[in-house]
Tab-separated table of C-alpha atoms and ligand atoms in Angstrom:
chain	number	residue	atom	x	y	z
A	1	UNK	CA	96.071	11.264	166.865
A	2	UNK	CA	94.168	14.402	167.767
A	3	UNK	CA	92.110	15.865	164.913
A	4	UNK	CA	93.250	19.207	163.556
A	5	UNK	CA	90.850	22.173	163.819
A	6	UNK	CA	88.664	22.393	160.687
A	7	UNK	CA	90.476	25.381	159.163
A	8	UNK	CA	93.815	23.543	159.317
A	9	UNK	CA	92.598	20.239	157.970
A	10	UNK	CA	93.880	19.232	154.570
A	11	UNK	CA	91.653	19.360	151.539
A	12	UNK	CA	91.453	15.955	149.901
A	13	UNK	CA	91.848	15.744	146.166
A	14	UNK	CA	90.777	12.378	144.828
A	15	UNK	CA	92.689	11.674	141.613
A	16	UNK	CA	96.009	13.238	140.603
A	17	UNK	CA	95.339	13.297	136.855
A	18	UNK	CA	95.123	16.460	134.791
A	19	UNK	CA	92.429	18.345	136.703
A	20	UNK	CA	93.513	17.053	140.135
A	21	UNK	CA	97.157	18.071	139.729
A	22	UNK	CA	96.238	21.541	138.509
A	23	UNK	CA	93.692	22.036	141.303
A	24	UNK	CA	96.383	21.060	143.809
A	25	UNK	CA	98.521	23.938	142.489
A	26	UNK	CA	95.667	26.450	142.750
A	27	UNK	CA	94.845	25.388	146.322
A	28	UNK	CA	98.432	25.358	147.533
A	29	UNK	CA	99.038	28.799	146.042
A	30	UNK	CA	96.211	29.991	148.295
A	31	UNK	CA	97.877	28.432	151.322
A	32	UNK	CA	95.651	25.359	151.714
A	33	UNK	CA	97.180	22.059	152.720
A	34	UNK	CA	96.279	19.414	150.141
A	35	UNK	CA	96.455	15.638	150.133
A	36	UNK	CA	96.158	14.065	146.703
A	37	UNK	CA	95.122	10.412	146.626
A	38	UNK	CA	95.944	8.785	143.304
A	39	UNK	CA	95.057	5.233	142.346
A	40	UNK	CA	97.981	4.716	139.986
A	41	UNK	CA	101.694	4.597	140.744
A	42	UNK	CA	103.643	7.834	140.276
A	43	UNK	CA	103.512	8.372	136.520
A	44	UNK	CA	106.721	10.423	136.649
A	45	UNK	CA	108.582	7.171	137.183
A	46	UNK	CA	106.916	5.646	134.118
A	47	UNK	CA	107.887	8.751	132.133
A	48	UNK	CA	111.518	8.064	133.006
A	49	UNK	CA	111.101	4.451	131.920
A	50	UNK	CA	109.691	5.588	128.563
A	51	UNK	CA	106.300	4.461	127.386
A	52	UNK	CA	103.675	5.160	124.782
A	53	UNK	CA	103.399	8.874	124.074
A	54	UNK	CA	99.861	10.098	124.193
A	55	UNK	CA	99.150	13.705	123.399
A	56	UNK	CA	96.287	16.119	123.727
A	57	UNK	CA	95.184	19.328	122.067
A	58	UNK	CA	95.579	22.233	124.463
A	59	UNK	CA	93.752	25.465	123.646
A	60	UNK	CA	92.969	28.849	125.168
A	61	UNK	CA	90.799	27.731	128.099
A	62	UNK	CA	93.460	25.335	129.309
A	63	UNK	CA	96.270	27.804	128.615
A	64	UNK	CA	94.384	30.497	130.534
A	65	UNK	CA	94.349	28.297	133.646
A	66	UNK	CA	98.029	27.370	133.248
A	67	UNK	CA	98.783	31.096	132.911
A	68	UNK	CA	96.941	31.805	136.167
A	69	UNK	CA	99.167	29.414	138.112
A	70	UNK	CA	102.344	30.545	136.322
A	71	UNK	CA	102.871	27.407	134.222
A	72	UNK	CA	102.153	28.750	130.740
A	73	UNK	CA	105.758	29.355	129.720
A	74	UNK	CA	106.983	26.006	130.984
A	75	UNK	CA	104.229	24.144	129.144
A	76	UNK	CA	104.719	26.131	125.942
A	77	UNK	CA	108.282	24.773	125.876
A	78	UNK	CA	106.858	21.288	125.351
A	79	UNK	CA	103.932	22.308	123.114
A	80	UNK	CA	103.782	22.058	119.329
A	81	UNK	CA	101.567	24.644	117.619
A	82	UNK	CA	98.944	23.303	115.207
A	83	UNK	CA	97.545	26.039	112.955
A	84	UNK	CA	94.804	24.014	111.291
A	85	UNK	CA	93.516	20.681	110.121
A	86	UNK	CA	95.334	18.784	107.391
A	87	UNK	CA	92.722	16.645	105.684
A	88	UNK	CA	93.954	13.449	103.983
A	89	UNK	CA	91.774	12.167	101.129
A	90	UNK	CA	91.882	8.476	100.160
A	91	UNK	CA	93.847	9.365	97.000
A	92	UNK	CA	96.519	10.958	99.225
A	93	UNK	CA	95.675	14.569	98.334
A	94	UNK	CA	95.974	17.040	101.197
A	95	UNK	CA	93.817	20.037	102.065
A	96	UNK	CA	94.800	22.436	104.809
A	97	UNK	CA	92.021	24.275	106.709
A	98	UNK	CA	93.353	27.001	109.014
A	99	UNK	CA	91.688	27.189	112.430
A	100	UNK	CA	91.538	30.963	112.449
A	101	UNK	CA	91.194	33.781	109.995
A	102	UNK	CA	94.645	35.236	110.796
A	103	UNK	CA	96.156	31.756	110.213
A	104	UNK	CA	98.296	32.421	113.318
A	105	UNK	CA	96.014	31.520	116.178
A	106	UNK	CA	96.560	27.878	116.965
A	107	UNK	CA	95.970	25.005	119.321
A	108	UNK	CA	98.874	22.981	120.740
A	109	UNK	CA	99.819	19.345	120.873
A	110	UNK	CA	101.151	18.459	124.357
A	111	UNK	CA	102.228	15.198	125.930
A	112	UNK	CA	99.637	14.165	128.519
A	113	UNK	CA	102.263	12.600	130.789
A	114	UNK	CA	104.689	15.563	130.622
A	115	UNK	CA	101.905	18.008	131.324
A	116	UNK	CA	100.674	15.970	134.285
A	117	UNK	CA	104.218	15.561	135.624
A	118	UNK	CA	104.989	19.272	135.444
A	119	UNK	CA	101.820	20.168	137.333
A	120	UNK	CA	102.680	17.566	139.987
A	121	UNK	CA	106.212	18.948	140.310
A	122	UNK	CA	104.958	22.502	140.701
A	123	UNK	CA	102.349	21.567	143.287
A	124	UNK	CA	104.883	19.553	145.326
A	125	UNK	CA	107.373	22.407	145.189
A	126	UNK	CA	104.833	24.548	147.028
A	127	UNK	CA	105.405	22.306	150.087
A	128	UNK	CA	101.738	22.198	151.097
A	129	UNK	CA	100.835	19.332	148.770
A	130	UNK	CA	101.393	15.635	149.436
A	131	UNK	CA	100.740	13.024	146.788
A	132	UNK	CA	99.813	9.524	147.979
A	133	UNK	CA	100.105	7.020	145.136
A	134	UNK	CA	98.460	3.632	144.732
A	135	UNK	CA	95.666	4.801	147.013
A	136	UNK	CA	92.194	4.085	145.683
A	137	UNK	CA	89.138	5.981	146.899
A	138	UNK	CA	86.370	3.468	147.525
A	139	UNK	CA	83.537	5.264	149.263
A	140	UNK	CA	82.491	8.466	151.000
A	141	UNK	CA	80.665	9.189	154.240
A	142	UNK	CA	78.546	12.075	153.012
A	143	UNK	CA	77.641	13.184	156.548
A	144	UNK	CA	81.173	13.549	157.843
A	145	UNK	CA	82.815	14.076	154.442
A	146	UNK	CA	85.330	11.331	155.182
A	147	UNK	CA	86.815	9.406	152.282
A	148	UNK	CA	87.426	5.678	152.538
A	149	UNK	CA	90.581	4.592	150.782
A	150	UNK	CA	92.463	1.407	150.081
A	151	UNK	CA	96.245	1.257	149.984
A	152	UNK	CA	96.765	-0.952	146.928
A	153	UNK	CA	100.269	-1.975	147.974
A	154	UNK	CA	99.214	-3.358	151.364
A	155	UNK	CA	95.457	-3.860	150.848
A	156	UNK	CA	94.862	-1.818	154.031
A	157	UNK	CA	91.611	0.172	154.144
A	158	UNK	CA	91.489	3.458	156.042
A	159	UNK	CA	89.770	6.845	156.310
A	160	UNK	CA	91.543	9.967	155.106
A	161	UNK	CA	91.768	12.927	157.460
A	162	UNK	CA	89.935	16.055	156.293
A	163	UNK	CA	86.324	17.044	155.810
A	164	UNK	CA	86.390	18.716	152.385
A	165	UNK	CA	87.062	16.611	149.301
A	166	UNK	CA	87.255	17.455	145.645
A	167	UNK	CA	86.865	14.474	143.343
A	168	UNK	CA	88.871	14.591	140.121
A	169	UNK	CA	88.848	10.855	139.640
A	170	UNK	CA	87.899	10.859	135.988
A	171	UNK	CA	85.127	9.568	133.757
A	172	UNK	CA	84.598	6.406	135.814
A	173	UNK	CA	84.701	8.251	139.152
A	174	UNK	CA	84.342	6.157	142.303
A	175	UNK	CA	83.122	9.225	144.171
A	176	UNK	CA	80.374	9.798	141.614
A	177	UNK	CA	79.443	6.150	141.965
A	178	UNK	CA	79.045	6.676	145.714
A	179	UNK	CA	76.915	9.780	145.070
A	180	UNK	CA	74.736	7.770	142.715
A	181	UNK	CA	73.503	5.814	145.725
A	182	UNK	CA	72.274	8.983	147.476
A	183	UNK	CA	68.751	10.398	146.963
A	184	UNK	CA	67.912	12.639	143.982
A	185	UNK	CA	71.218	12.265	142.192
A	186	UNK	CA	70.707	12.396	138.421
A	187	UNK	CA	73.010	10.476	136.130
A	188	UNK	CA	73.044	9.744	132.442
A	189	UNK	CA	75.844	7.943	130.661
A	190	UNK	CA	75.795	7.430	126.915
A	191	UNK	CA	78.377	5.423	125.007
A	192	UNK	CA	79.094	5.958	121.313
A	193	UNK	CA	78.941	2.941	119.023
A	194	UNK	CA	82.534	3.873	118.209
A	195	UNK	CA	85.681	3.080	120.154
A	196	UNK	CA	89.260	4.258	119.684
A	197	UNK	CA	92.755	2.866	119.397
A	198	UNK	CA	96.063	4.673	119.666
A	199	UNK	CA	98.628	3.960	116.940
A	200	UNK	CA	101.891	5.628	115.986
A	201	UNK	CA	103.944	7.082	113.168
A	202	UNK	CA	107.643	6.971	114.079
A	203	UNK	CA	110.090	9.747	113.236
A	204	UNK	CA	111.901	9.575	109.919
A	205	UNK	CA	115.680	9.800	109.367
A	206	UNK	CA	117.367	12.358	111.694
A	207	UNK	CA	114.238	12.346	113.851
A	208	UNK	CA	112.388	14.307	111.207
A	209	UNK	CA	108.599	14.458	111.138
A	210	UNK	CA	107.112	12.354	108.347
A	211	UNK	CA	104.051	14.601	108.094
A	212	UNK	CA	103.608	18.357	108.446
A	213	UNK	CA	104.216	18.902	112.201
A	214	UNK	CA	102.210	22.100	112.663
A	215	UNK	CA	98.808	20.641	111.865
A	216	UNK	CA	96.270	18.242	113.300
A	217	UNK	CA	95.968	15.523	110.667
A	218	UNK	CA	92.581	14.028	109.878
A	219	UNK	CA	91.662	11.119	107.618
A	220	UNK	CA	87.852	11.472	107.500
A	221	UNK	CA	86.172	8.389	106.067
A	222	UNK	CA	82.445	8.774	106.634
A	223	UNK	CA	81.516	6.442	109.460
A	224	UNK	CA	85.062	6.361	110.859
A	225	UNK	CA	88.250	8.409	110.895
A	226	UNK	CA	91.826	8.633	112.046
A	227	UNK	CA	93.626	11.654	113.471
A	228	UNK	CA	97.304	12.304	114.250
A	229	UNK	CA	98.993	14.842	116.527
A	230	UNK	CA	102.750	15.558	116.589
A	231	UNK	CA	105.146	14.810	119.463
A	232	UNK	CA	108.390	16.661	120.201
A	233	UNK	CA	110.534	13.644	119.255
A	234	UNK	CA	109.389	13.680	115.623
A	235	UNK	CA	106.741	10.983	116.076
A	236	UNK	CA	102.964	11.275	115.695
A	237	UNK	CA	100.357	9.676	117.912
A	238	UNK	CA	97.438	8.551	115.767
A	239	UNK	CA	93.982	7.756	117.076
A	240	UNK	CA	91.683	5.570	115.031
A	241	UNK	CA	87.967	6.074	115.780
A	242	UNK	CA	85.960	3.135	114.489
A	243	UNK	CA	82.592	1.482	115.188
A	244	UNK	CA	82.843	-1.621	117.360
A	245	UNK	CA	80.581	-3.548	114.973
A	246	UNK	CA	80.056	-3.773	111.215
A	247	UNK	CA	82.080	-4.769	108.147
A	248	UNK	CA	84.972	-2.492	109.107
A	249	UNK	CA	84.402	-2.412	112.858
A	250	UNK	CA	86.899	-3.349	115.582
A	251	UNK	CA	85.111	-6.677	115.997
A	252	UNK	CA	85.816	-7.522	112.351
A	253	UNK	CA	89.499	-6.538	112.455
A	254	UNK	CA	90.794	-9.652	114.163
A	255	UNK	CA	93.655	-10.761	111.916
A	256	UNK	CA	96.829	-9.019	110.665
A	257	UNK	CA	95.722	-9.498	107.037
A	258	UNK	CA	92.391	-7.861	107.663
A	259	UNK	CA	93.957	-4.880	109.485
A	260	UNK	CA	96.485	-4.465	106.689
A	261	UNK	CA	93.733	-4.583	104.073
A	262	UNK	CA	91.723	-2.033	106.044
A	263	UNK	CA	94.616	0.434	106.125
A	264	UNK	CA	95.553	-0.260	102.491
A	265	UNK	CA	91.974	0.479	101.443
A	266	UNK	CA	91.246	3.553	103.563
A	267	UNK	CA	94.558	5.049	104.704
A	268	UNK	CA	96.962	4.199	101.862
A	269	UNK	CA	99.115	7.313	102.423
A	270	UNK	CA	99.507	6.588	106.163
A	271	UNK	CA	100.199	2.853	105.891
A	272	UNK	CA	103.829	3.129	104.671
A	273	UNK	CA	104.554	5.487	107.581
A	274	UNK	CA	103.284	2.983	110.164
A	275	UNK	CA	105.798	0.106	110.393
A	276	UNK	CA	104.549	-0.848	113.869
A	277	UNK	CA	100.898	-0.819	112.848
A	278	UNK	CA	100.138	-4.449	113.568
A	279	UNK	CA	101.957	-4.467	116.928
A	280	UNK	CA	100.211	-1.255	117.943
A	281	UNK	CA	96.856	-2.487	116.735
A	282	UNK	CA	96.937	-5.799	118.560
A	283	UNK	CA	98.777	-4.663	121.720
A	284	UNK	CA	97.094	-1.358	122.464
A	285	UNK	CA	93.694	-1.461	124.150
A	286	UNK	CA	90.477	-0.419	122.428
A	287	UNK	CA	88.942	2.420	124.412
A	288	UNK	CA	85.275	3.352	124.671
A	289	UNK	CA	83.840	6.864	124.351
A	290	UNK	CA	81.305	8.070	126.855
A	291	UNK	CA	79.371	11.221	127.680
A	292	UNK	CA	78.519	11.603	131.370
A	293	UNK	CA	75.892	14.072	132.511
A	294	UNK	CA	75.076	14.224	136.200
A	295	UNK	CA	73.803	16.608	138.855
A	296	UNK	CA	74.207	17.835	141.537
A	297	UNK	CA	77.984	17.823	141.553
A	298	UNK	CA	78.232	18.836	145.212
A	299	UNK	CA	77.086	17.393	148.532
A	300	UNK	CA	76.720	20.257	150.985
A	301	UNK	CA	80.075	21.697	152.040
A	302	UNK	CA	81.750	18.283	151.899
A	303	UNK	CA	82.248	16.895	148.423
A	304	UNK	CA	82.530	18.284	144.907
A	305	UNK	CA	82.924	16.478	141.595
A	306	UNK	CA	84.885	18.235	138.862
A	307	UNK	CA	86.639	17.511	135.556
A	308	UNK	CA	85.633	14.288	133.809
A	309	UNK	CA	84.137	12.983	137.070
A	310	UNK	CA	81.283	15.470	136.621
A	311	UNK	CA	81.196	15.921	132.839
A	312	UNK	CA	83.112	13.433	130.694
A	313	UNK	CA	82.674	14.239	127.008
A	314	UNK	CA	83.671	12.637	123.729
A	315	UNK	CA	87.047	13.924	122.467
A	316	UNK	CA	86.002	15.420	119.119
A	317	UNK	CA	86.312	19.070	120.084
A	318	UNK	CA	89.608	18.509	121.928
A	319	UNK	CA	88.050	20.121	124.986
A	320	UNK	CA	87.789	17.557	127.817
A	321	UNK	CA	91.027	18.563	129.524
A	322	UNK	CA	90.525	22.207	128.600
A	323	UNK	CA	87.111	22.118	130.263
A	324	UNK	CA	88.643	20.445	133.327
A	325	UNK	CA	91.318	23.144	133.535
A	326	UNK	CA	88.644	25.810	133.146
A	327	UNK	CA	86.780	24.146	136.043
A	328	UNK	CA	89.901	24.684	138.187
A	329	UNK	CA	90.081	28.364	137.219
A	330	UNK	CA	86.388	28.972	137.938
A	331	UNK	CA	86.458	27.042	141.210
A	332	UNK	CA	89.449	29.147	142.194
A	333	UNK	CA	87.372	32.268	141.546
A	334	UNK	CA	84.584	31.077	143.878
A	335	UNK	CA	87.125	30.046	146.524
A	336	UNK	CA	88.446	33.624	146.403
A	337	UNK	CA	84.932	34.924	146.915
A	338	UNK	CA	83.497	32.557	149.502
A	339	UNK	CA	86.051	30.295	151.237
A	340	UNK	CA	85.917	28.958	153.873
A	341	UNK	CA	82.162	28.704	153.200
A	342	UNK	CA	82.663	25.562	151.077
A	343	UNK	CA	78.908	24.999	150.732
A	344	UNK	CA	78.620	28.315	148.933
A	345	UNK	CA	81.814	27.785	146.896
A	346	UNK	CA	80.583	24.415	145.650
A	347	UNK	CA	77.031	25.539	144.985
A	348	UNK	CA	77.948	28.619	142.962
A	349	UNK	CA	80.543	26.610	141.059
A	350	UNK	CA	78.084	23.904	140.032
A	351	UNK	CA	75.405	26.397	139.022
A	352	UNK	CA	77.916	28.297	136.912
A	353	UNK	CA	79.519	25.275	135.264
A	354	UNK	CA	76.650	22.862	134.650
A	355	UNK	CA	75.104	24.708	131.647
A	356	UNK	CA	78.563	25.124	130.160
A	357	UNK	CA	79.363	21.453	130.642
A	358	UNK	CA	76.113	20.568	128.847
A	359	UNK	CA	77.009	22.895	125.970
A	360	UNK	CA	80.477	21.458	125.381
A	361	UNK	CA	79.133	17.896	125.700
A	362	UNK	CA	76.642	18.643	122.905
A	363	UNK	CA	79.181	20.460	120.748
A	364	UNK	CA	81.668	17.600	121.101
A	365	UNK	CA	79.040	15.133	119.865
A	366	UNK	CA	78.158	17.421	116.947
A	367	UNK	CA	81.834	17.753	116.042
A	368	UNK	CA	82.115	13.977	115.814
A	369	UNK	CA	79.699	14.023	112.884
A	370	UNK	CA	81.463	17.021	111.377
A	371	UNK	CA	84.965	15.565	111.549
A	372	UNK	CA	84.203	12.140	110.146
A	373	UNK	CA	81.702	13.243	107.479
A	374	UNK	CA	83.437	16.243	105.922
A	375	UNK	CA	84.302	14.382	102.759
A	376	UNK	CA	80.883	12.971	102.124
A	377	UNK	CA	78.283	15.701	102.117
A	378	UNK	CA	78.464	18.496	99.483
A	379	UNK	CA	75.891	20.636	101.311
A	380	UNK	CA	77.903	20.419	104.490
A	381	UNK	CA	81.093	21.282	102.593
A	382	UNK	CA	79.430	24.333	101.092
A	383	UNK	CA	78.303	25.510	104.543
A	384	UNK	CA	81.848	25.125	105.796
A	385	UNK	CA	83.194	27.120	102.870
A	386	UNK	CA	80.676	29.880	103.524
A	387	UNK	CA	81.658	29.885	107.198
A	388	UNK	CA	85.350	30.339	106.322
A	389	UNK	CA	84.459	32.952	103.692
A	390	UNK	CA	82.520	35.011	106.237
A	391	UNK	CA	85.237	34.625	108.859
A	392	UNK	CA	87.828	35.876	106.351
A	393	UNK	CA	85.860	38.859	105.077
A	394	UNK	CA	83.768	40.054	108.013
A	395	UNK	CA	85.898	41.004	111.031
A	396	UNK	CA	82.998	40.642	113.492
A	397	UNK	CA	82.188	37.094	112.358
A	398	UNK	CA	83.839	34.214	114.246
A	399	UNK	CA	83.249	30.524	113.767
A	400	UNK	CA	82.026	28.443	116.692
A	401	UNK	CA	85.339	26.614	116.630
A	402	UNK	CA	87.115	29.915	117.280
A	403	UNK	CA	84.769	30.854	120.138
A	404	UNK	CA	85.338	27.478	121.766
A	405	UNK	CA	89.064	27.094	121.167
A	406	UNK	CA	90.437	30.616	121.172
A	407	UNK	CA	88.335	32.428	123.747
A	408	UNK	CA	87.133	31.947	127.302
A	409	UNK	CA	83.549	33.059	126.768
A	410	UNK	CA	81.327	30.466	128.489
A	411	UNK	CA	80.753	27.345	126.398
A	412	UNK	CA	76.979	27.929	126.514
A	413	UNK	CA	77.498	31.349	124.951
A	414	UNK	CA	79.788	29.876	122.274
A	415	UNK	CA	77.021	27.376	121.524
A	416	UNK	CA	74.441	30.174	121.250
A	417	UNK	CA	76.666	32.196	118.923
A	418	UNK	CA	77.225	29.099	116.797
A	419	UNK	CA	73.452	28.738	116.409
A	420	UNK	CA	73.228	32.354	115.248
A	421	UNK	CA	76.025	31.655	112.744
A	422	UNK	CA	73.955	28.749	111.407
A	423	UNK	CA	70.893	30.961	110.973
A	424	UNK	CA	72.973	33.532	109.088
A	425	UNK	CA	74.348	30.859	106.778
A	426	UNK	CA	70.838	29.392	106.235
A	427	UNK	CA	69.607	32.820	105.150
A	428	UNK	CA	72.577	33.452	102.872
A	429	UNK	CA	72.313	30.053	101.204
A	430	UNK	CA	68.573	30.305	100.585
A	431	UNK	CA	68.117	29.734	96.853
A	432	UNK	CA	71.797	29.613	95.959
A	433	UNK	CA	74.210	26.750	95.534
A	434	UNK	CA	77.744	28.134	95.281
A	435	UNK	CA	80.123	30.261	97.291
A	436	UNK	CA	80.487	32.789	94.471
A	437	UNK	CA	76.825	33.744	94.790
A	438	UNK	CA	77.159	34.818	98.436
A	439	UNK	CA	76.306	38.477	98.920
A	440	UNK	CA	78.912	39.775	101.372
A	441	UNK	CA	77.051	43.053	101.875
A	442	UNK	CA	73.955	41.131	102.958
A	443	UNK	CA	76.129	38.901	105.120
A	444	UNK	CA	77.680	41.843	106.941
A	445	UNK	CA	74.273	43.415	107.603
A	446	UNK	CA	72.968	40.091	108.903
A	447	UNK	CA	75.966	39.593	111.205
A	448	UNK	CA	75.525	43.073	112.662
A	449	UNK	CA	71.769	42.636	113.083
A	450	UNK	CA	71.793	39.162	114.562
A	451	UNK	CA	74.655	39.780	116.957
A	452	UNK	CA	73.140	43.189	117.766
A	453	UNK	CA	76.467	44.932	117.055
B	501	FAD	P1	91.736	12.022	134.309
B	501	FAD	O1	92.766	12.709	133.529
B	501	FAD	O2	91.126	10.769	133.795
B	501	FAD	O3	92.344	11.758	135.753
B	501	FAD	C1	91.656	11.006	136.720
B	501	FAD	C2	92.696	10.510	137.724
B	501	FAD	O4	92.017	9.906	138.822
B	501	FAD	C3	93.614	9.455	137.132
B	501	FAD	O5	94.946	9.765	137.461
B	501	FAD	C4	93.142	8.162	137.788
B	501	FAD	O6	94.171	7.220	137.959
B	501	FAD	C5	92.640	8.676	139.122
B	501	FAD	N1	91.610	7.814	139.735
B	501	FAD	C6	90.585	7.180	139.130
B	501	FAD	N2	89.827	6.532	140.033
B	501	FAD	C7	90.397	6.756	141.234
B	501	FAD	C8	90.074	6.344	142.569
B	501	FAD	N3	89.026	5.549	142.824
B	501	FAD	N4	90.870	6.761	143.580
B	501	FAD	C9	91.946	7.558	143.337
B	501	FAD	N5	92.303	7.964	142.098
B	501	FAD	C10	91.533	7.578	141.060
B	501	FAD	N6	90.929	16.645	126.085
B	501	FAD	C11	91.430	17.782	125.538
B	501	FAD	O7	91.272	18.887	126.111
B	501	FAD	N7	92.107	17.750	124.357
B	501	FAD	C12	92.285	16.595	123.666
B	501	FAD	O8	92.897	16.599	122.592
B	501	FAD	C13	91.762	15.384	124.204
B	501	FAD	N8	91.898	14.206	123.549
B	501	FAD	C14	91.385	13.070	124.084
B	501	FAD	C15	91.484	11.873	123.356
B	501	FAD	C16	90.929	10.717	123.858
B	501	FAD	C17	91.039	9.446	123.056
B	501	FAD	C18	90.249	10.739	125.099
B	501	FAD	C19	89.621	9.490	125.658
B	501	FAD	C20	90.132	11.918	125.816
B	501	FAD	C21	90.697	13.094	125.311
B	501	FAD	N9	90.584	14.301	126.000
B	501	FAD	C22	91.076	15.465	125.451
B	501	FAD	C23	89.869	14.374	127.286
B	501	FAD	C24	90.830	14.348	128.470
B	501	FAD	O9	91.633	13.209	128.414
B	501	FAD	C25	90.043	14.369	129.771
B	501	FAD	O10	89.018	15.304	129.714
B	501	FAD	C26	90.951	14.686	130.946
B	501	FAD	O11	91.910	13.686	131.095
B	501	FAD	C27	90.121	14.822	132.224
B	501	FAD	O12	90.947	15.098	133.299
B	501	FAD	P2	90.539	14.578	134.747
B	501	FAD	O13	91.652	14.967	135.648
B	501	FAD	O14	89.154	14.996	135.070
B	501	FAD	O15	90.501	13.000	134.594
């Protein structure tokens, strides 16, 4: 077959997960032909067959990208607003912490599979996108840009047509692995000592939610925690984050009695709501949690890594997918400016995004400590109270959580503003030990001075 001229060749997207499917929409809306090579079978079929529901927190950065491609409304139909965190103490008492000062701004719980399916449907409807399932990328020729694939159904290996490839093949990216073998490629991967397991709370009678549906539930227990997000069918998907080792680590929870005792001891209010606990616990896999930092993300005008392939982060800020969607939006901006000069598109994209990827990776790790330790440390609790107090009373003051989740200012800037917030709180708390002693006048002056307002 005769090769197509370069400007008519398809762009290869490796991985049709969250970032890959959205990027396919962006590219097709610009008139590019796109071939998406996805290792798994078509997950839309599995959706029809029913399966475990896994959900994600979607916030402004992700919504902004969905808005740009015209998918916001459709996704909002399947999204459940969560206005704050509902903290569950061991004695069963509940404390609600709103995410924003107006108590209205929220994040959303969305089914991962539904979201992925709707992006696939939209991209296919644009006629320029072809999905090829059960096709695994195995290697790259960095000179020619060609991708080597294996058809998993037939075991046939082949080269994909096209000279420009965007790799969205996730945290354990095969394309990144190929780049690792090229000179001067930096890579750091760091695993947490904690893993995670997905569990479930079924719907109650008449498909009613058994917990408050408009909140993200957290059971913080010091060195471990559980969270739960609502699904449209009245169920909750819970995620237990636990060390692999130790008295109450995954390695020590090997028998039904031990798991039951663990939940009875630490999650007594959740246990009666989890009739399938033992099945879930022993049948669902234990996942690991990794932070990936690498650079460069691009090889000339041939290959680009994006999404988790370039910057996988731990899930404690609920930002991995949101960051991947923001990648798509920012890449789209550079395509507008510089395509078909893909070398320039990729280079400006990576220079723009790398510092922001670093910032959200660090903030996600910091949030891990914050989420699991909130019950334990009185000084930390006081700082949190002061933060909420300032956010409520000083219009110009915003918490870092709000900058990250409810705005699209670059992550690195949100990080910087969070550090200024910390300095303000340090100054206000100097020599005092209770919220009542906070001088709001002084606080307002400090906010204005330090943010140069
Ligand atoms: P993925 O979604 O992993 O997609 C990669 C795709 O590439 C997959 O379809 C895979 O099959 C395919 N693939 C892999 N290798 C190959 C290959 N060799 N060839 C072809 N195809 C391949 N983020 C949030 O924003 N909010 C949350 O609340 C949230 N919660 C999370 C909870 C947990 C427990 C975890 C682990 C993550 C969470 N995340 C969350 C992060 C989020 O899941 C990821 O950031 C997001 O899925 C990244 O999208 P991606 O498209 O880059 O990668």
